[in-house]
Structure formats: C-alpha cells, structure tokens
XYZ file of C-alpha atoms in Angstrom:
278
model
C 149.373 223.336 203.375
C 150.077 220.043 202.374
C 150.671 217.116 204.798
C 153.009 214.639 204.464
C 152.280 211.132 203.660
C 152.931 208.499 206.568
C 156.415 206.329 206.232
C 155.942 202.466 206.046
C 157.145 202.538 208.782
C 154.805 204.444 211.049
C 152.137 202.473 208.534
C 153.857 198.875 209.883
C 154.064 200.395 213.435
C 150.117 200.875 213.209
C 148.932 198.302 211.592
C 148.880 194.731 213.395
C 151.248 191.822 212.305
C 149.564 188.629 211.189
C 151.824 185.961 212.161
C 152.552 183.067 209.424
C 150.600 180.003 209.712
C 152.290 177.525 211.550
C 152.883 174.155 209.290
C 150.888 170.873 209.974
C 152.431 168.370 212.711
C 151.455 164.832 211.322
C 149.846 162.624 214.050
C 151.707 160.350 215.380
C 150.455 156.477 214.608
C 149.598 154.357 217.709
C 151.184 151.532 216.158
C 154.417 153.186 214.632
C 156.324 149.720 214.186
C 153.210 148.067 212.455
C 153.838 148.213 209.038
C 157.615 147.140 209.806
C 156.573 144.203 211.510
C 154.272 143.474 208.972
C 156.751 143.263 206.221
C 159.545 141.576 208.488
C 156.855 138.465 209.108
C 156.297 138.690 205.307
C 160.026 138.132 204.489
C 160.281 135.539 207.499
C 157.259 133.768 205.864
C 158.774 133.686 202.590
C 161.889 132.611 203.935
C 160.711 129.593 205.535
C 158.766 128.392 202.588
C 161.798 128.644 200.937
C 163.854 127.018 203.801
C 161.275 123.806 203.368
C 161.390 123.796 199.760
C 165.478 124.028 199.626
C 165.884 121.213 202.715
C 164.530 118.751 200.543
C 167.009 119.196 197.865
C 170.182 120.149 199.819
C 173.329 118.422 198.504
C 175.637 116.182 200.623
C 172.603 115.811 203.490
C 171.295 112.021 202.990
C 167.694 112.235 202.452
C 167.146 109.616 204.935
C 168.954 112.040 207.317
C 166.071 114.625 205.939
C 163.471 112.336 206.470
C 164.294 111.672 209.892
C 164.280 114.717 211.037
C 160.524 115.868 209.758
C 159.452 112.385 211.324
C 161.180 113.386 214.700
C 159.125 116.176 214.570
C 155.970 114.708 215.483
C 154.138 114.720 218.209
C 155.910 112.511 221.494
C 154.235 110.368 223.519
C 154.808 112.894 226.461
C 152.134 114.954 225.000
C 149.183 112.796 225.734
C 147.471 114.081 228.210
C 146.973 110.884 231.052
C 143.863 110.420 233.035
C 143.766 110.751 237.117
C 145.447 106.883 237.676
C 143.655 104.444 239.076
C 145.231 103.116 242.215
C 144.016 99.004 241.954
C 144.699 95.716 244.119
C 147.856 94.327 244.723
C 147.007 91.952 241.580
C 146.990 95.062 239.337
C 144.901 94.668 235.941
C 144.859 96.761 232.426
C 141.849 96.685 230.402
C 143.661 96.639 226.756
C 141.977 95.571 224.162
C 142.821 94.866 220.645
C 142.894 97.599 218.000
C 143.046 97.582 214.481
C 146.229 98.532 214.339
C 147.912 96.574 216.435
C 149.832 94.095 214.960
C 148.268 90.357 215.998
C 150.164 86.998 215.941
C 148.898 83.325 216.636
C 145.516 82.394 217.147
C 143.326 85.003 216.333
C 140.328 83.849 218.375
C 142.085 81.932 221.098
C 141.116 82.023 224.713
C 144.541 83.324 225.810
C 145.558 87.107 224.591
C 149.104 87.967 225.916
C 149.604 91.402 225.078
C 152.731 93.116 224.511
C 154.304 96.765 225.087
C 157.314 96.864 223.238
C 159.487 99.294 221.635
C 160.732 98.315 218.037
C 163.466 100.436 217.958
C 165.365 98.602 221.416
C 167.360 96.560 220.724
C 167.029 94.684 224.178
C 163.221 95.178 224.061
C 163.195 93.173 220.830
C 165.405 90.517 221.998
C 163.829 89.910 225.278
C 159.911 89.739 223.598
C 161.742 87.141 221.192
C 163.495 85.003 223.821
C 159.793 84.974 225.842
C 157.066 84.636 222.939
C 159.445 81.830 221.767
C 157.957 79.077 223.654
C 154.390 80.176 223.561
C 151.483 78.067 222.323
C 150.404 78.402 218.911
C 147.102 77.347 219.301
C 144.507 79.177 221.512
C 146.934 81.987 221.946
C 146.450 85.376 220.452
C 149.584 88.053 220.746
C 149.188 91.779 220.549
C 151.886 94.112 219.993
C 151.059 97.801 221.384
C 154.128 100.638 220.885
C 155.270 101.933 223.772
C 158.465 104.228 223.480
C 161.550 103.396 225.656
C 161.768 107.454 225.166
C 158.775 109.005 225.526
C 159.435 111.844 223.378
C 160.247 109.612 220.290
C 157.170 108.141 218.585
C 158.767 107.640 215.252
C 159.214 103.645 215.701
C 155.274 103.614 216.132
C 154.667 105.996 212.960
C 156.516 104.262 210.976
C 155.025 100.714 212.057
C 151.438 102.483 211.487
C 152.618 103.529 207.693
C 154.098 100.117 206.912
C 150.900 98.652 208.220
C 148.702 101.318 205.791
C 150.918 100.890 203.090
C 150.551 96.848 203.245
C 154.635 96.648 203.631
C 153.998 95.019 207.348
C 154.933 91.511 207.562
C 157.978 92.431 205.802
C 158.800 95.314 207.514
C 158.071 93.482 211.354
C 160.384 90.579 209.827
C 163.294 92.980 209.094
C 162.901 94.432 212.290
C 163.547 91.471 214.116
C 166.896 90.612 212.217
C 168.458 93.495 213.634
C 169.107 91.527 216.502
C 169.773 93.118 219.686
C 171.290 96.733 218.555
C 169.011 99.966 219.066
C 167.719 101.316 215.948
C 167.817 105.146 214.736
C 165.242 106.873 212.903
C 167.830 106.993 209.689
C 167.366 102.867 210.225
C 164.157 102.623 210.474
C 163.660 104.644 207.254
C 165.963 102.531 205.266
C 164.203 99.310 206.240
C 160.738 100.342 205.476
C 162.513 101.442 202.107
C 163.816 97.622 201.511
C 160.556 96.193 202.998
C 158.899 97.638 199.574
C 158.126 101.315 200.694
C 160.578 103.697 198.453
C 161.649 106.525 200.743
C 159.564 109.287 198.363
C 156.390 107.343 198.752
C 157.150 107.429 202.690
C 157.725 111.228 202.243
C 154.575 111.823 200.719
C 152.735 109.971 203.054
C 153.593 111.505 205.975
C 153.399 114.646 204.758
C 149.722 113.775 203.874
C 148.654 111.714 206.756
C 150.931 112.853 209.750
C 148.318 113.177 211.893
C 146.347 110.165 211.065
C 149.120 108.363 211.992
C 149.894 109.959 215.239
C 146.456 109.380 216.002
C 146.437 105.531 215.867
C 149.044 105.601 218.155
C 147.348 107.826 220.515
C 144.683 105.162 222.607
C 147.424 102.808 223.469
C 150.107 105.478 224.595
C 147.149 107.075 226.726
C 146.629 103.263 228.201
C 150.199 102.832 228.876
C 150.154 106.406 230.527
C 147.079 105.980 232.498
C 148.274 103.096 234.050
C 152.105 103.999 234.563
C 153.568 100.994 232.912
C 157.339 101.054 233.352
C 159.919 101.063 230.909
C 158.901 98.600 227.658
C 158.687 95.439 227.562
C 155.504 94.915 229.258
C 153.722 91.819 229.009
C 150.223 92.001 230.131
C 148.345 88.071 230.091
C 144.238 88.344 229.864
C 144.911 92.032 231.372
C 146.748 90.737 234.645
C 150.296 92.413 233.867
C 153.166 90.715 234.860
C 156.274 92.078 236.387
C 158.659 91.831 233.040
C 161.523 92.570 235.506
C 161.285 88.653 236.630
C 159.429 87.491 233.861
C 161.154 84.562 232.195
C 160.347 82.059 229.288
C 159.062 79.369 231.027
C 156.947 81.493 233.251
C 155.429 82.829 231.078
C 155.128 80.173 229.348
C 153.539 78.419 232.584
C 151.335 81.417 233.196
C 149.758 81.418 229.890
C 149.109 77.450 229.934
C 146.899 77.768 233.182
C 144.995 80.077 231.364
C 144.998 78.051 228.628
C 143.918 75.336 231.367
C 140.947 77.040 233.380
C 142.848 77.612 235.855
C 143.290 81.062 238.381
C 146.546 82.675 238.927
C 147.776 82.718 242.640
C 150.123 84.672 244.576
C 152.430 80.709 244.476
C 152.728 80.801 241.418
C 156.641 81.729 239.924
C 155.857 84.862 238.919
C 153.865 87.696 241.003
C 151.606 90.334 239.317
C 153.282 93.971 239.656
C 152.674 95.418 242.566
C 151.775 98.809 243.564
C-alpha cells in the first residue's frame, strides 16, 4: 500500500531552522568628533586669514587706528622675565651701559654719562627730562636715553623709536616728539609723527610686520635693567650709574651733581640731592 508523502509542515517541524545572519554593527570610532573638529579649525583658519587680509582694507576705520592696534599687540614690558634683585647700599648703583640703540646726545666720549629712563609717550616725562637736561654741560657730558614705559604693558613708544632709528627717520622723529609739549601721546600719534618725520605709514606697516621681533628685542636688555633693579615710575636719571631720586631731582642739582663729576670730585650724603634709597 502506498504511503503518504510527509506535509511541509511535519518536513519544517523536523528539520532545524537556520536563523538569518544578523547584519554588521560598525565599530564605533574612539575619536567620533575628530573629523568635525578637524574641519571646524579648517574654516576657523580660513576665517582668520581672511579676517587679517579684510582689516587692512576696512572702510571708515583710519589706518592709523589699524596700525595701532597690530603695534599694541606686541610683546609688554611685563613679559620680561626679571632677575632675583639685588638688594645694594644705601647709595644704590645701576650698571647701564650704552647700547647701540640708545639714542646719545652731547659729548660722545665725555667723562660724565647721565643716563636717562624716560617714556616718550608722557607728556610730563618729556617735559620734566627737558626742564633738567636744559642746563647741562655740553662738553664732557654724554646723555643716554633708555625707554622705560610709564605702563608696563605698552612698549609701542620704544618700537616705534627703534624703527625710526632703523629707518634713519630719528633726529626728526625725537625732534617732533619733543614739540608735543607736555600732553600724553597715543599710539594713533605716534604713528602719524613717524609718518611726517619721513616714514610713510605703509613702509611702517611693512616693517613691522617683517621685523616685529627684532625690534622688540632691542628693547629687551634695558627693560630687563630697569626691571632688575625696580626703578620707579619714568623719569629716572641715573649719573655715572649712581641713580638719583627723580622725585627731588631739580635742574640745578643736577646740574651741580654732574659738575662734581665733571670736577673729580665724590658725591656725599651733603650734597642737595640724596641717592635713592632702599
């Protein structure tokens, strides 16, 4: 007799069900937000070469305005680094010699060096190194003129005295300075008097942008002298490295002062004026 063939059924019952193959999970990155990051630092990058390309041609902002600000940027003299300071004698002294770019006055190989820490930009520090240099000798006396920053984070009085200096606009420059009489100069007015001392304000542009650094640097060794030995507020007048307490210094002492030197003779606690004490 014939049999029957099994249903699909009974066939499915018997036979065993292969389950599907489960898709493939990608692994997760470590760094998921990498290649985000990546691409916003690209358009950030992009953007700010764009920002300085577009600053220097934005309408209705002076350029000297524009200038001032990418000078202001520099380095301030806050950031040099002082040495340990040297606690001295009651007579205190400052080793400070003469630097290349310092800007010199007088005699250059007289006996007598009275050197000076001044601030172009003040107004008062201007006027007061006038009124005291005034009645100084001309012979056997050498001045030297160091920048020293009434604020310590703006340094660009001393850059731009360093670029009129390289750019052989100086003695102009210095003279212009010291018609301003006794008002405080901005950067914006510093920038426009370099540009009438001969300097056009594009050529002053390109120079810093080429030589920032340089410039900063000649500044550096006489902000890290002023530093080491915590001179106060500009003016300072320092005679044969004895310096002299600018906060009773007046014309005729110092014009007394320097003449004894000029003379042989030793300074002495009599005398009008008293070294600065500690």
């Amino acid at each position: 007799m014939a049999t029957k063939p099994p249903s699909l059924k009974r066939m499915t019952g018997a036979m065993p069900v292969i389950p599907p193959r489960a898709a493939r999970v990608p692994r997760a990155s470590a760094f998921p937000l990498l290649p985000a990051a990546a691409a916003t630092l690209l358009l950030l990058g992009v953007g700010q070469v764009a920002l300085w390309w577009w600053s220097g041609r934005l309408p209705g902002v002076p350029a000297y305005t524009r200038l001032a600000s990418t000078f202001a940027a520099a380095p301030s003299s806050s950031s040099v680094t002082p040495q340990a300071p040297r606690r001295a004698a009651p007579q205190q002294r400052l080793e400070a010699p003469p630097l290349e770019q310092n800007i010199q006055f007088g005699d250059a190989m007289g006996r007598v060096r009275v050197t000076v820490f001044t601030d172009p930009a003040c107004g008062r520090c201007r006027a007061q190194v006038d009124a005291l240099t005034a009645a100084l000798p001309v012979n056997g006396v050498r001045q030297v003129y160091k920048f020293w920053p009434r604020d310590p984070h703006r340094t660009t009085p001393g850059l731009l005295v360093e670029l009129a200096r390289r750019e052989a606009v100086l003695p102009p420059f210095w003279k212009l300075l010291q018609a301003q009489g006794d008002r405080d100069l901005t950067d914006t007015d510093l920038l426009q008097l370099l540009e009438k001392a001969g300097l056009p304000l594009d050529q002053q542009r390109a120079a810093f942008s080429q030589n920032s650094a340089e410039l900063y640097g000649a500044l550096v060794p006489d902000l890290a002298t002023a530093r080491n030995a915590e001179l106060p507020p500009p003016p300072v007048v320092v005679v044969d490295n004895q310096i002299l307490d600018s906060t009773r210094l007046t014309p005729a002492a110092l014009a007394e002062i320097v003449q004894k030197k000029l003379d042989g003779r030793q300074l002495v606690r009599e005398d009008p004026l008293w070294m600065m004490n500690r």
